[in-house]
C-alpha cells in the first residue's frame, strides 16, 4: 500500500468537511442588512416597558398582525428620540414621509406553509420565545440571511449547518413543527400546516 | 397537560339539483377564492383548472319532453378507500382527520398524474401551463391559498383556508372548536339559489347531515365503495338514475347533453 | 478505421456502411431530443394528454418496453439460477436489450412527470401503500443492476481488456453475476407485478380494477406472467433480427428452440390465467362496482374483438406455435410467433392504459379519445433510435453472442 495513502485520505476528508460545513453555508446564503437598526432592548426595557403584543398583536379574528406599521411608531417618533444617525434617518425617511419600513422578516415561512399564531398562543399558551428566541432583549438586528436557491430565510433551517446542538427555538423546518405537535398530541395531516 | 384534541368533523355538502340553474356562480367563486389563474389561451375544456365544474346533462328526449339538469361536480371528498390517497407515491395526498377533507399538497406533488387516473369523478386537475395573472391582478390573490406551479395536480379542498381562518378565530378566543357559521366554502356562499347545504355530516343537528339523509338524496357512483361526502338530491327520478354507472352504451349516448 | 476496436474474429461491415446505417437513427434521435426539450422547457401542454387522459402514449410505451425487457432478467434467471447453460449464447444480448428498455423507460418517465426535479421525493417521502412507489424503487435499483451487468461486457472489448486492472475487475464482476441475476430476478418479479398492480388497484376505474390475493390484485400476477412469457420471445426476435440485418449466424438453432419452448409454456399458463381472470372480472368484480360489463366493449374501436385479439390471436396462437416441436424447427415460424407474442403483451399494456382512461365512469360522459402529439411520438421514437444506436455500437464492438465466432467457421 502507498504510505501516503492515509495522509491523502485524511486531507481529502478534512477538505470535504470544510467545504460542506464552512464553505457551502457561506455560498448558500446571502446576507442583507435591515433597512433600519432597531433595538428591541430599548423598547422592552424598563424605561419604555413595552410588551411583545403591543407591537405584534393577535386580533380577535385570529389574524396575527406580524410587524407593526409605521402608525405604531409614530406617537413617540414624530420627534427624533436620541441623537443617533439611525434614528434621524428613521424619522426623516419613514415617519415624516409616512412610508412603511421594508423590514426583512426572519421568521417568514415559505409560500406553501400555513401558520397561524392563534392556536399556538390561544390554545397551547406558548411564550413568544419558544419559537422566536429571546430577541426581545436584543440590542441589534442581525443581518437577514437569504437562501440563494430557495430565497427562504435562514431561520427556517436554523443557524447551525449541521442542526446539531441547537437551541429549542433554532430551526423552523417541517420536522421541527411536527416534533412539537407529536409531543403534544396534535392531530396532524398535510393540511394542518400546508395550504 | 391539556389535550390538544379537537372534535372530529366529517364535512360534506348536499347539492339540490332541482334548485341549481347552472349559473356558474359557484365555479367562479371557487376560482377566485382558490387563486385559480385565468385559463391559458391554448387551454381546452380538458386542460383547464375547474375545481368545481358545472356539467349540463339532458334526459335525451326530443322536444317537448326534453329536460336538462346542471350538476356541479367538485372533489367528492371520498371517505373509505379514497382512490387518490393510496396511489400517490410521495404522500402529497392525505385525509385530514379533523375535517375529513382530502388534501393535495402542490409543493410535494411530482406531477405523475396517477391520482387523476385513479379518480372516478375526474375531479383532479393538472397544471398543463404556467400560472399567469394579468399585471396587477396578483394583488387580488388570496393569501390563505398557495398558488400552484406548472406540472402539479390540484383539486377542491372545501376551501380549507376558510376552515383554518375559522379555527384561528376560535383559537384566539381560547376555543378548540370552530363556530359552524364561520366555515362555509366559497361555492356555498356564492350560490344565489342556496342549492348547496354544507356542514358536518357527523353532527346530527347540522342541516347538511339532515339533508344527506332525506329521501331523494343520493351520491354518484356509490357502488364503487369510495364513500363520497358530496351528496346530491333531486325529486326527478331520471336525474337520480344518473348516479349509477350501470347503463347500456346507447342510453349513455342518448343522455349526453 | 475503427478496426482495432471491432470484435476479434467477427465479420462486421465497413465503417462507412456502419455510419450510413446509424445516420437515419441519429436523425430520429435529434428530432426526439428537440421534442423532449420542448416538453421540459414549455411543459406538458406540448402533449395531447389532458385532465381526462392523464396517461398516454408514454405510459403505454413504458409498460410495453419494460415487459419486453423482462427477457434480460428471465434469461439471467434461467442461466444462472436454473443453470440452462445453452442460454449463455444470448445472455449478453439480453442484458443490453434489457438495459436499453429500462433506461428508455426511465428517460420517458422523467419527461412525463410534471416536476422531474422532484423525483427524489419518492425516495425521501415514500408512500409505502402505492404501487408506483414500489415500481420506482425497483426500477431504479434494477437499472443499476443492469448497468453493472452491462459493465463486464463493455470491459471485455478488445482494447479495454488490454488494461490489466479492467481485466481483473471484469473477472470479479463475473463471479458475482449469479448474485446479480438473483437480485435482478427478485426486483423484476416485484416491479413487473407492481406495474400490473398499478391498474388493478384502481377501485374507481372498474375496467382496470381486479380482486386479488392479499394486497395484490390479479393484474399483479398476470403482468409478471405475461412479461416472463414474452421476454424470451423478444430475445429470440431481436437475435433473429440482428442476425438478419448483419448477415451472420449468431446462435445455434437449439438456443432459439429453448427460448421458444420457455415462452410457449409460460404463454399457455398466462393465457389460462388471463382467461379465468377475465371471466371472474366480467361476471363478478365489475358488476360489484355497479357497472354493466358489456359497456366496456360497447365503444368503438375498443369492441370485444380486442379481447379475442389479445388473448387468442396474440396469446394462444403464438403459444401453440412455440410448444409444437415441429414448428419450433422452423425459424420463420418462431419469428412469426415471437412477433405475435410481443404484440400481445403490448396490446395488453395498451388496453390497460388507454381503454381504462377512455371509458367513462359517469353515465352522462362520453367515451374519451386521445391522439398523441408529434412531441409525444418523437419522444417515443427517440427511445427507439437510442436503442438501435446503443445496440448497434454494442454489437459492433462487444461480444454479445459468444457462439458467433465458432459458427462462422461453418
PDB file of C-alpha atoms in Angstrom, chain B residues 42 44-50 53 55 57 71 73 76 80-81 83 85-91 93 105-122 124-130 149-152 220-221 223-226 241-249 251-253 255-257, chain C residues 39-56 58-59 112-123 125-133 136 197-199 201-206 287-292 294-295 298-299 356-357 359-370:
ATOM      1  CA  UNK B  42     -54.499  27.464 -25.722  1.00  0.00           C
ATOM      2  CA  UNK B  44     -59.194  23.402 -23.821  1.00  0.00           C
ATOM      3  CA  UNK B  45     -62.094  22.276 -21.672  1.00  0.00           C
ATOM      4  CA  UNK B  46     -59.986  19.240 -20.891  1.00  0.00           C
ATOM      5  CA  UNK B  47     -56.808  21.079 -19.914  1.00  0.00           C
ATOM      6  CA  UNK B  48     -58.314  23.823 -17.767  1.00  0.00           C
ATOM      7  CA  UNK B  49     -58.422  24.128 -13.989  1.00  0.00           C
ATOM      8  CA  UNK B  50     -62.009  23.738 -12.830  1.00  0.00           C
ATOM      9  CA  UNK B  53     -67.316  22.331 -12.868  1.00  0.00           C
ATOM     10  CA  UNK B  55     -71.993  19.876 -16.139  1.00  0.00           C
ATOM     11  CA  UNK B  57     -76.896  16.744 -18.744  1.00  0.00           C
ATOM     12  CA  UNK B  71     -74.624  19.079 -11.970  1.00  0.00           C
ATOM     13  CA  UNK B  73     -69.037  18.431  -9.622  1.00  0.00           C
ATOM     14  CA  UNK B  76     -66.318  14.325  -3.790  1.00  0.00           C
ATOM     15  CA  UNK B  80     -63.440   4.945   2.500  1.00  0.00           C
ATOM     16  CA  UNK B  81     -60.708   3.631   0.189  1.00  0.00           C
ATOM     17  CA  UNK B  83     -58.829   6.231  -4.523  1.00  0.00           C
ATOM     18  CA  UNK B  85     -54.659   8.814  -1.389  1.00  0.00           C
ATOM     19  CA  UNK B  86     -53.241   5.311  -1.588  1.00  0.00           C
ATOM     20  CA  UNK B  87     -51.836   5.703  -5.098  1.00  0.00           C
ATOM     21  CA  UNK B  88     -49.704   8.842  -4.587  1.00  0.00           C
ATOM     22  CA  UNK B  89     -46.075   7.708  -4.491  1.00  0.00           C
ATOM     23  CA  UNK B  90     -44.889  10.540  -2.283  1.00  0.00           C
ATOM     24  CA  UNK B  91     -47.626  11.301   0.220  1.00  0.00           C
ATOM     25  CA  UNK B  93     -52.384  13.430  -0.760  1.00  0.00           C
ATOM     26  CA  UNK B 105     -50.127  19.478  -1.404  1.00  0.00           C
ATOM     27  CA  UNK B 106     -48.793  21.077  -4.576  1.00  0.00           C
ATOM     28  CA  UNK B 107     -45.255  21.555  -3.281  1.00  0.00           C
ATOM     29  CA  UNK B 108     -44.942  17.815  -2.686  1.00  0.00           C
ATOM     30  CA  UNK B 109     -46.560  16.735  -5.954  1.00  0.00           C
ATOM     31  CA  UNK B 110     -44.354  15.141  -8.603  1.00  0.00           C
ATOM     32  CA  UNK B 111     -46.950  15.510 -11.328  1.00  0.00           C
ATOM     33  CA  UNK B 112     -47.136  11.808 -12.192  1.00  0.00           C
ATOM     34  CA  UNK B 113     -50.944  12.122 -12.518  1.00  0.00           C
ATOM     35  CA  UNK B 114     -51.576   8.628 -11.131  1.00  0.00           C
ATOM     36  CA  UNK B 115     -54.178  10.139  -8.769  1.00  0.00           C
ATOM     37  CA  UNK B 116     -56.001  11.592 -11.773  1.00  0.00           C
ATOM     38  CA  UNK B 117     -56.173   8.181 -13.390  1.00  0.00           C
ATOM     39  CA  UNK B 118     -57.466   6.797 -10.093  1.00  0.00           C
ATOM     40  CA  UNK B 119     -60.231   9.364  -9.539  1.00  0.00           C
ATOM     41  CA  UNK B 120     -63.603   8.187 -10.874  1.00  0.00           C
ATOM     42  CA  UNK B 121     -65.068  11.690 -10.587  1.00  0.00           C
ATOM     43  CA  UNK B 122     -62.399  13.390 -12.735  1.00  0.00           C
ATOM     44  CA  UNK B 124     -58.361  16.380 -10.186  1.00  0.00           C
ATOM     45  CA  UNK B 125     -56.654  18.839 -12.483  1.00  0.00           C
ATOM     46  CA  UNK B 126     -53.132  19.110 -13.768  1.00  0.00           C
ATOM     47  CA  UNK B 127     -51.304  22.387 -14.342  1.00  0.00           C
ATOM     48  CA  UNK B 128     -50.515  21.953 -18.012  1.00  0.00           C
ATOM     49  CA  UNK B 129     -49.483  25.608 -18.245  1.00  0.00           C
ATOM     50  CA  UNK B 130     -47.571  28.106 -16.151  1.00  0.00           C
ATOM     51  CA  UNK B 149     -46.748  25.825 -10.183  1.00  0.00           C
ATOM     52  CA  UNK B 150     -46.799  24.183 -13.610  1.00  0.00           C
ATOM     53  CA  UNK B 151     -46.637  20.400 -13.555  1.00  0.00           C
ATOM     54  CA  UNK B 152     -48.574  19.615 -10.380  1.00  0.00           C
ATOM     55  CA  UNK B 220     -72.655   9.471  -7.593  1.00  0.00           C
ATOM     56  CA  UNK B 221     -71.074   6.071  -8.260  1.00  0.00           C
ATOM     57  CA  UNK B 223     -71.181   1.238  -5.734  1.00  0.00           C
ATOM     58  CA  UNK B 224     -67.505   1.939  -6.249  1.00  0.00           C
ATOM     59  CA  UNK B 225     -67.372   1.975  -2.465  1.00  0.00           C
ATOM     60  CA  UNK B 226     -65.446   5.212  -2.068  1.00  0.00           C
ATOM     61  CA  UNK B 241     -80.784   7.487 -12.144  1.00  0.00           C
ATOM     62  CA  UNK B 242     -77.722   9.377 -13.426  1.00  0.00           C
ATOM     63  CA  UNK B 243     -75.947   8.403 -10.224  1.00  0.00           C
ATOM     64  CA  UNK B 244     -75.243   4.815 -11.222  1.00  0.00           C
ATOM     65  CA  UNK B 245     -72.786   3.712 -13.833  1.00  0.00           C
ATOM     66  CA  UNK B 246     -74.833   0.663 -14.788  1.00  0.00           C
ATOM     67  CA  UNK B 247     -76.204   1.624 -18.141  1.00  0.00           C
ATOM     68  CA  UNK B 248     -76.112   0.479 -21.699  1.00  0.00           C
ATOM     69  CA  UNK B 249     -73.969   2.396 -24.096  1.00  0.00           C
ATOM     70  CA  UNK B 251     -78.627   5.058 -23.068  1.00  0.00           C
ATOM     71  CA  UNK B 252     -75.360   6.793 -22.241  1.00  0.00           C
ATOM     72  CA  UNK B 253     -75.012   8.119 -25.751  1.00  0.00           C
ATOM     73  CA  UNK B 255     -78.231  11.247 -22.265  1.00  0.00           C
ATOM     74  CA  UNK B 256     -75.176  13.219 -23.237  1.00  0.00           C
ATOM     75  CA  UNK B 257     -76.236  16.841 -23.148  1.00  0.00           C
TER      76      UNK B 257
ATOM     77  CA  UNK C  39     -41.701  19.259 -23.193  1.00  0.00           C
ATOM     78  CA  UNK C  40     -39.205  20.072 -20.462  1.00  0.00           C
ATOM     79  CA  UNK C  41     -38.973  23.783 -21.228  1.00  0.00           C
ATOM     80  CA  UNK C  42     -42.530  24.617 -22.235  1.00  0.00           C
ATOM     81  CA  UNK C  43     -44.270  21.982 -20.146  1.00  0.00           C
ATOM     82  CA  UNK C  44     -46.599  19.106 -20.809  1.00  0.00           C
ATOM     83  CA  UNK C  45     -49.003  21.328 -22.751  1.00  0.00           C
ATOM     84  CA  UNK C  46     -46.808  20.193 -25.653  1.00  0.00           C
ATOM     85  CA  UNK C  47     -48.503  16.802 -25.413  1.00  0.00           C
ATOM     86  CA  UNK C  48     -52.080  15.926 -26.235  1.00  0.00           C
ATOM     87  CA  UNK C  49     -52.644  14.488 -22.794  1.00  0.00           C
ATOM     88  CA  UNK C  50     -55.254  16.252 -20.687  1.00  0.00           C
ATOM     89  CA  UNK C  51     -57.055  16.004 -17.367  1.00  0.00           C
ATOM     90  CA  UNK C  52     -59.084  13.033 -18.586  1.00  0.00           C
ATOM     91  CA  UNK C  53     -56.254  11.338 -20.463  1.00  0.00           C
ATOM     92  CA  UNK C  54     -53.705  11.814 -17.719  1.00  0.00           C
ATOM     93  CA  UNK C  55     -51.673   8.919 -19.099  1.00  0.00           C
ATOM     94  CA  UNK C  56     -50.973   8.499 -22.776  1.00  0.00           C
ATOM     95  CA  UNK C  58     -45.586   7.404 -22.922  1.00  0.00           C
ATOM     96  CA  UNK C  59     -47.017   5.337 -20.084  1.00  0.00           C
ATOM     97  CA  UNK C 112     -43.713  12.513 -18.452  1.00  0.00           C
ATOM     98  CA  UNK C 113     -43.878  13.774 -14.877  1.00  0.00           C
ATOM     99  CA  UNK C 114     -44.706  17.423 -14.370  1.00  0.00           C
ATOM    100  CA  UNK C 115     -41.844  18.145 -11.961  1.00  0.00           C
ATOM    101  CA  UNK C 116     -38.950  15.807 -12.829  1.00  0.00           C
ATOM    102  CA  UNK C 117     -36.659  17.524 -10.320  1.00  0.00           C
ATOM    103  CA  UNK C 118     -38.892  16.227  -7.539  1.00  0.00           C
ATOM    104  CA  UNK C 119     -38.329  12.597  -8.475  1.00  0.00           C
ATOM    105  CA  UNK C 120     -36.254  12.109  -5.337  1.00  0.00           C
ATOM    106  CA  UNK C 121     -39.320  12.867  -3.189  1.00  0.00           C
ATOM    107  CA  UNK C 122     -40.470   9.299  -3.822  1.00  0.00           C
ATOM    108  CA  UNK C 123     -37.353   8.039  -2.073  1.00  0.00           C
ATOM    109  CA  UNK C 125     -41.111  10.711   1.423  1.00  0.00           C
ATOM    110  CA  UNK C 126     -42.329   7.347   0.102  1.00  0.00           C
ATOM    111  CA  UNK C 127     -45.940   6.287   0.385  1.00  0.00           C
ATOM    112  CA  UNK C 128     -45.486   2.582   1.002  1.00  0.00           C
ATOM    113  CA  UNK C 129     -49.091   1.867   0.028  1.00  0.00           C
ATOM    114  CA  UNK C 130     -48.592   2.990  -3.550  1.00  0.00           C
ATOM    115  CA  UNK C 131     -47.743   0.534  -6.294  1.00  0.00           C
ATOM    116  CA  UNK C 132     -45.954   3.387  -8.039  1.00  0.00           C
ATOM    117  CA  UNK C 133     -43.554   3.778  -5.108  1.00  0.00           C
ATOM    118  CA  UNK C 136     -39.992   3.498  -8.771  1.00  0.00           C
ATOM    119  CA  UNK C 197     -50.945  -3.696  -9.666  1.00  0.00           C
ATOM    120  CA  UNK C 198     -50.859  -0.032 -10.686  1.00  0.00           C
ATOM    121  CA  UNK C 199     -54.066  -0.628 -12.631  1.00  0.00           C
ATOM    122  CA  UNK C 201     -55.875  -1.336  -7.504  1.00  0.00           C
ATOM    123  CA  UNK C 202     -57.853   1.425  -9.225  1.00  0.00           C
ATOM    124  CA  UNK C 203     -61.103   0.933  -7.396  1.00  0.00           C
ATOM    125  CA  UNK C 204     -62.550   3.960  -9.141  1.00  0.00           C
ATOM    126  CA  UNK C 205     -61.902   2.501 -12.588  1.00  0.00           C
ATOM    127  CA  UNK C 206     -63.968  -0.670 -12.909  1.00  0.00           C
ATOM    128  CA  UNK C 287     -70.869  -5.861 -11.629  1.00  0.00           C
ATOM    129  CA  UNK C 288     -69.995  -5.325  -7.958  1.00  0.00           C
ATOM    130  CA  UNK C 289     -68.693  -1.869  -8.897  1.00  0.00           C
ATOM    131  CA  UNK C 290     -72.094  -1.109 -10.354  1.00  0.00           C
ATOM    132  CA  UNK C 291     -71.027  -1.470 -13.967  1.00  0.00           C
ATOM    133  CA  UNK C 292     -72.589  -3.423 -16.762  1.00  0.00           C
ATOM    134  CA  UNK C 294     -70.949  -5.126 -21.763  1.00  0.00           C
ATOM    135  CA  UNK C 295     -70.409  -1.370 -21.567  1.00  0.00           C
ATOM    136  CA  UNK C 298     -69.582  -1.002 -26.414  1.00  0.00           C
ATOM    137  CA  UNK C 299     -67.389   1.805 -27.697  1.00  0.00           C
ATOM    138  CA  UNK C 356     -59.080   2.310 -18.841  1.00  0.00           C
ATOM    139  CA  UNK C 357     -58.905   6.074 -19.248  1.00  0.00           C
ATOM    140  CA  UNK C 359     -64.092   4.612 -20.708  1.00  0.00           C
ATOM    141  CA  UNK C 360     -66.488   6.991 -18.977  1.00  0.00           C
ATOM    142  CA  UNK C 361     -67.249   6.463 -15.305  1.00  0.00           C
ATOM    143  CA  UNK C 362     -70.254   8.788 -15.193  1.00  0.00           C
ATOM    144  CA  UNK C 363     -73.015   7.544 -17.448  1.00  0.00           C
ATOM    145  CA  UNK C 364     -73.520  11.035 -18.841  1.00  0.00           C
ATOM    146  CA  UNK C 365     -69.971  11.380 -20.070  1.00  0.00           C
ATOM    147  CA  UNK C 366     -68.685  10.321 -23.477  1.00  0.00           C
ATOM    148  CA  UNK C 367     -66.022   7.798 -24.375  1.00  0.00           C
ATOM    149  CA  UNK C 368     -62.814   9.798 -24.483  1.00  0.00           C
ATOM    150  CA  UNK C 369     -60.462   9.865 -27.405  1.00  0.00           C
ATOM    151  CA  UNK C 370     -56.844  10.827 -27.455  1.00  0.00           C
TER     152      UNK C 370
END
